[in-house]
mmCIF file with all atom_site columns, C-alpha atoms in Angstrom:
data_model
loop_
_atom_site.group_PDB
_atom_site.id
_atom_site.type_symbol
_atom_site.label_atom_id
_atom_site.label_alt_id
_atom_site.label_comp_id
_atom_site.label_asym_id
_atom_site.label_entity_id
_atom_site.label_seq_id
_atom_site.pdbx_PDB_ins_code
_atom_site.Cartn_x
_atom_site.Cartn_y
_atom_site.Cartn_z
_atom_site.occupancy
_atom_site.B_iso_or_equiv
_atom_site.pdbx_formal_charge
_atom_site.auth_seq_id
_atom_site.auth_comp_id
_atom_site.auth_asym_id
_atom_site.auth_atom_id
_atom_site.pdbx_PDB_model_num
ATOM 1  C CA . MET S 1 1  ? 138.740 26.383 84.174 1.00 70.00 ? 288 MET S CA 1
ATOM 2  C CA . PRO S 1 2  ? 136.659 28.104 81.276 1.00 81.00 ? 289 PRO S CA 1
ATOM 3  C CA . LEU S 1 3  ? 138.630 30.947 78.997 1.00 85.00 ? 290 LEU S CA 1
ATOM 4  C CA . TYR S 1 4  ? 137.118 33.569 78.902 1.00 86.00 ? 291 TYR S CA 1
ATOM 5  C CA . GLU S 1 5  ? 137.761 36.318 76.047 1.00 90.00 ? 292 GLU S CA 1
ATOM 6  C CA . TYR S 1 6  ? 138.218 40.245 76.170 1.00 91.00 ? 293 TYR S CA 1
ATOM 7  C CA . TYR S 1 7  ? 138.777 43.061 74.386 1.00 93.00 ? 294 TYR S CA 1
ATOM 8  C CA . CYS S 1 8  ? 141.329 46.220 75.887 1.00 93.00 ? 295 CYS S CA 1
ATOM 9  C CA . ASP S 1 9  ? 140.035 49.257 75.237 1.00 94.00 ? 296 ASP S CA 1
ATOM 10 C CA . ASP S 1 10 ? 143.624 51.396 76.233 1.00 94.00 ? 297 ASP S CA 1
ATOM 11 C CA . CYS S 1 11 ? 145.228 48.927 73.588 1.00 95.00 ? 298 CYS S CA 1
ATOM 12 C CA . GLN S 1 12 ? 141.854 47.484 71.355 1.00 93.00 ? 299 GLN S CA 1
ATOM 13 C CA . LYS S 1 13 ? 143.515 43.910 71.017 1.00 93.00 ? 300 LYS S CA 1
ATOM 14 C CA . ASP S 1 14 ? 141.695 40.470 72.225 1.00 92.00 ? 301 ASP S CA 1
ATOM 15 C CA . PHE S 1 15 ? 143.031 38.608 74.653 1.00 92.00 ? 302 PHE S CA 1
ATOM 16 C CA . THR S 1 16 ? 141.943 35.354 75.723 1.00 91.00 ? 303 THR S CA 1
ATOM 17 C CA . LEU S 1 17 ? 142.538 34.109 79.601 1.00 90.00 ? 304 LEU S CA 1
ATOM 18 C CA . LEU S 1 18 ? 142.086 30.700 81.491 1.00 89.00 ? 305 LEU S CA 1
ATOM 19 C CA . GLN S 1 19 ? 140.372 32.146 84.445 1.00 85.00 ? 306 GLN S CA 1
ATOM 20 C CA . SER S 1 20 ? 138.135 30.305 87.061 1.00 85.00 ? 307 SER S CA 1
ATOM 21 C CA . SER S 1 21 ? 134.258 31.202 87.159 1.00 80.00 ? 308 SER S CA 1
ATOM 22 C CA . GLN S 1 22 ? 134.806 32.684 90.484 1.00 84.00 ? 309 GLN S CA 1
ATOM 23 C CA . VAL S 1 23 ? 136.844 35.283 89.352 1.00 84.00 ? 310 VAL S CA 1
ATOM 24 C CA . ASN S 1 24 ? 135.823 38.672 89.118 1.00 84.00 ? 311 ASN S CA 1
ATOM 25 C CA . LYS S 1 25 ? 136.248 39.341 85.897 1.00 80.00 ? 312 LYS S CA 1
ATOM 26 C CA . ASP S 1 26 ? 135.964 43.472 86.452 1.00 83.00 ? 313 ASP S CA 1
ATOM 27 C CA . GLU S 1 27 ? 139.178 43.357 87.852 1.00 87.00 ? 314 GLU S CA 1
ATOM 28 C CA . THR S 1 28 ? 140.531 41.885 84.933 1.00 90.00 ? 315 THR S CA 1
ATOM 29 C CA . GLN S 1 29 ? 143.994 43.175 83.562 1.00 91.00 ? 316 GLN S CA 1
ATOM 30 C CA . CYS S 1 30 ? 144.992 43.506 79.851 1.00 92.00 ? 317 CYS S CA 1
ATOM 31 C CA . PRO S 1 31 ? 148.378 40.847 79.800 1.00 91.00 ? 318 PRO S CA 1
ATOM 32 C CA . ASP S 1 32 ? 149.338 43.039 76.914 1.00 93.00 ? 319 ASP S CA 1
ATOM 33 C CA . CYS S 1 33 ? 149.212 46.814 78.599 1.00 94.00 ? 320 CYS S CA 1
ATOM 34 C CA . SER S 1 34 ? 148.123 46.370 82.074 1.00 92.00 ? 321 SER S CA 1
ATOM 35 C CA . GLY S 1 35 ? 144.792 47.978 81.030 1.00 92.00 ? 322 GLY S CA 1
ATOM 36 C CA . THR S 1 36 ? 142.215 48.316 83.313 1.00 91.00 ? 323 THR S CA 1
ATOM 37 C CA . ARG S 1 37 ? 139.457 49.265 80.634 1.00 93.00 ? 324 ARG S CA 1
ATOM 38 C CA . VAL S 1 38 ? 139.007 45.494 79.212 1.00 93.00 ? 325 VAL S CA 1
ATOM 39 C CA . HIS S 1 39 ? 135.757 44.123 78.157 1.00 90.00 ? 326 HIS S CA 1
ATOM 40 C CA . TYR S 1 40 ? 134.169 40.775 78.584 1.00 85.00 ? 327 TYR S CA 1
ATOM 41 C CA . LYS S 1 41 ? 132.915 38.899 75.458 1.00 87.00 ? 328 LYS S CA 1
ATOM 42 C CA . LEU S 1 42 ? 130.686 36.812 74.587 1.00 79.00 ? 329 LEU S CA 1
ATOM 43 C CA . SER S 1 43 ? 131.887 33.617 72.749 1.00 73.00 ? 330 SER S CA 1
ATOM 44 C CA . THR S 1 44 ? 130.675 30.002 72.015 1.00 72.00 ? 331 THR S CA 1
ATOM 45 C CA . PHE S 1 45 ? 131.805 27.068 74.282 1.00 72.00 ? 332 PHE S CA 1
ATOM 46 C CA . ALA S 1 46 ? 131.122 23.325 73.494 1.00 72.00 ? 333 ALA S CA 1
ATOM 47 C CA . PRO S 1 47 ? 129.461 21.459 76.670 1.00 74.00 ? 334 PRO S CA 1
ATOM 48 C CA . LYS S 1 48 ? 131.037 17.833 77.039 1.00 73.00 ? 335 LYS S CA 1
ATOM 49 C CA . THR S 1 49 ? 128.212 15.039 75.877 1.00 72.00 ? 336 THR S CA 1
ATOM 50 C CA . LYS S 1 50 ? 128.218 11.764 75.735 1.00 72.00 ? 337 LYS S CA 1
ATOM 51 C CA . GLY S 1 51 ? 127.311 9.423  73.326 1.00 67.00 ? 338 GLY S CA 1
ATOM 52 C CA . PHE S 1 52 ? 129.073 11.050 70.359 1.00 62.00 ? 339 PHE S CA 1
ATOM 53 C CA . SER S 1 53 ? 132.516 9.236  69.082 1.00 65.00 ? 340 SER S CA 1
ATOM 54 C CA . LEU S 1 54 ? 134.561 10.352 66.639 1.00 64.00 ? 341 LEU S CA 1
ATOM 55 C CA . GLU S 1 55 ? 136.494 7.189  67.468 1.00 67.00 ? 342 GLU S CA 1
ATOM 56 C CA . ASN S 1 56 ? 136.317 4.635  63.904 1.00 62.00 ? 343 ASN S CA 1
ATOM 57 C CA . LYS S 1 57 ? 135.483 7.765  61.874 1.00 72.00 ? 344 LYS S CA 1
ATOM 58 C CA . ALA S 1 58 ? 137.106 7.564  58.383 1.00 74.00 ? 345 ALA S CA 1
ATOM 59 C CA . PRO S 1 59 ? 138.995 11.299 58.160 1.00 74.00 ? 346 PRO S CA 1
ATOM 60 C CA . VAL S 1 60 ? 136.623 14.394 55.249 1.00 73.00 ? 347 VAL S CA 1
ATOM 61 C CA . THR S 1 61 ? 138.885 13.929 51.861 1.00 74.00 ? 348 THR S CA 1
ATOM 62 C CA . THR S 1 62 ? 137.801 16.038 48.955 1.00 68.00 ? 349 THR S CA 1
ATOM 63 C CA . LYS S 1 63 ? 135.825 12.767 47.394 1.00 74.00 ? 350 LYS S CA 1
ATOM 64 C CA . ASP S 1 64 ? 133.394 14.045 50.073 1.00 75.00 ? 351 ASP S CA 1
ATOM 65 C CA . LEU S 1 65 ? 132.755 17.100 49.023 1.00 73.00 ? 352 LEU S CA 1
ATOM 66 C CA . PRO S 1 66 ? 129.991 18.288 46.492 1.00 75.00 ? 353 PRO S CA 1
ATOM 67 C CA . ASN S 1 67 ? 132.940 19.575 43.956 1.00 74.00 ? 354 ASN S CA 1
ATOM 68 C CA . PRO S 1 68 ? 136.181 17.920 44.132 1.00 68.00 ? 355 PRO S CA 1
ATOM 69 C CA . ASN S 1 69 ? 137.995 20.267 42.272 1.00 75.00 ? 356 ASN S CA 1
ATOM 70 C CA . VAL S 1 70 ? 136.832 22.578 44.549 1.00 70.00 ? 357 VAL S CA 1
ATOM 71 C CA . MET S 1 71 ? 140.659 22.321 45.578 1.00 69.00 ? 358 MET S CA 1
ATOM 72 C CA . ASN S 1 72 ? 141.812 23.684 41.942 1.00 76.00 ? 359 ASN S CA 1
ATOM 73 C CA . LEU S 1 73 ? 139.564 26.968 42.214 1.00 75.00 ? 360 LEU S CA 1
ATOM 74 C CA . PRO S 1 74 ? 141.669 30.248 41.587 1.00 78.00 ? 361 PRO S CA 1
ATOM 75 C CA . ILE S 1 75 ? 141.757 32.002 44.793 1.00 77.00 ? 362 ILE S CA 1
ATOM 76 C CA . PRO S 1 76 ? 140.207 35.102 44.909 1.00 78.00 ? 363 PRO S CA 1
ATOM 77 C CA . ARG S 1 77 ? 142.496 38.117 44.975 1.00 81.00 ? 364 ARG S CA 1
ATOM 78 C CA . LEU S 1 78 ? 141.601 41.559 46.708 1.00 81.00 ? 365 LEU S CA 1
ATOM 79 C CA . ARG S 1 79 ? 141.847 44.813 44.376 1.00 82.00 ? 366 ARG S CA 1
ATOM 80 C CA . SER S 1 80 ? 144.951 45.767 46.534 1.00 83.00 ? 367 SER S CA 1
ATOM 81 C CA . GLU S 1 81 ? 146.570 42.660 45.694 1.00 77.00 ? 368 GLU S CA 1
ATOM 82 C CA . LEU S 1 82 ? 147.122 42.763 42.413 1.00 71.00 ? 369 LEU S CA 1
#
């Protein structure tokens, strides 16, 4: 079963549901407020494919980055955080 993303106009929250593709999305209710004014959101997906495997692949480290010192750079702050 796929995951579907929704937005609730009543409580103004995003939520995700695991639903059958046969379910009527117009009848979906918000799990937080039980609101019925929900909108289905288009989202990305990842199809299952054959021929590509991550087995035996080395994990990515900072040595693989163009600038290995990127992790030591200062974190930008918002003016409100200063």
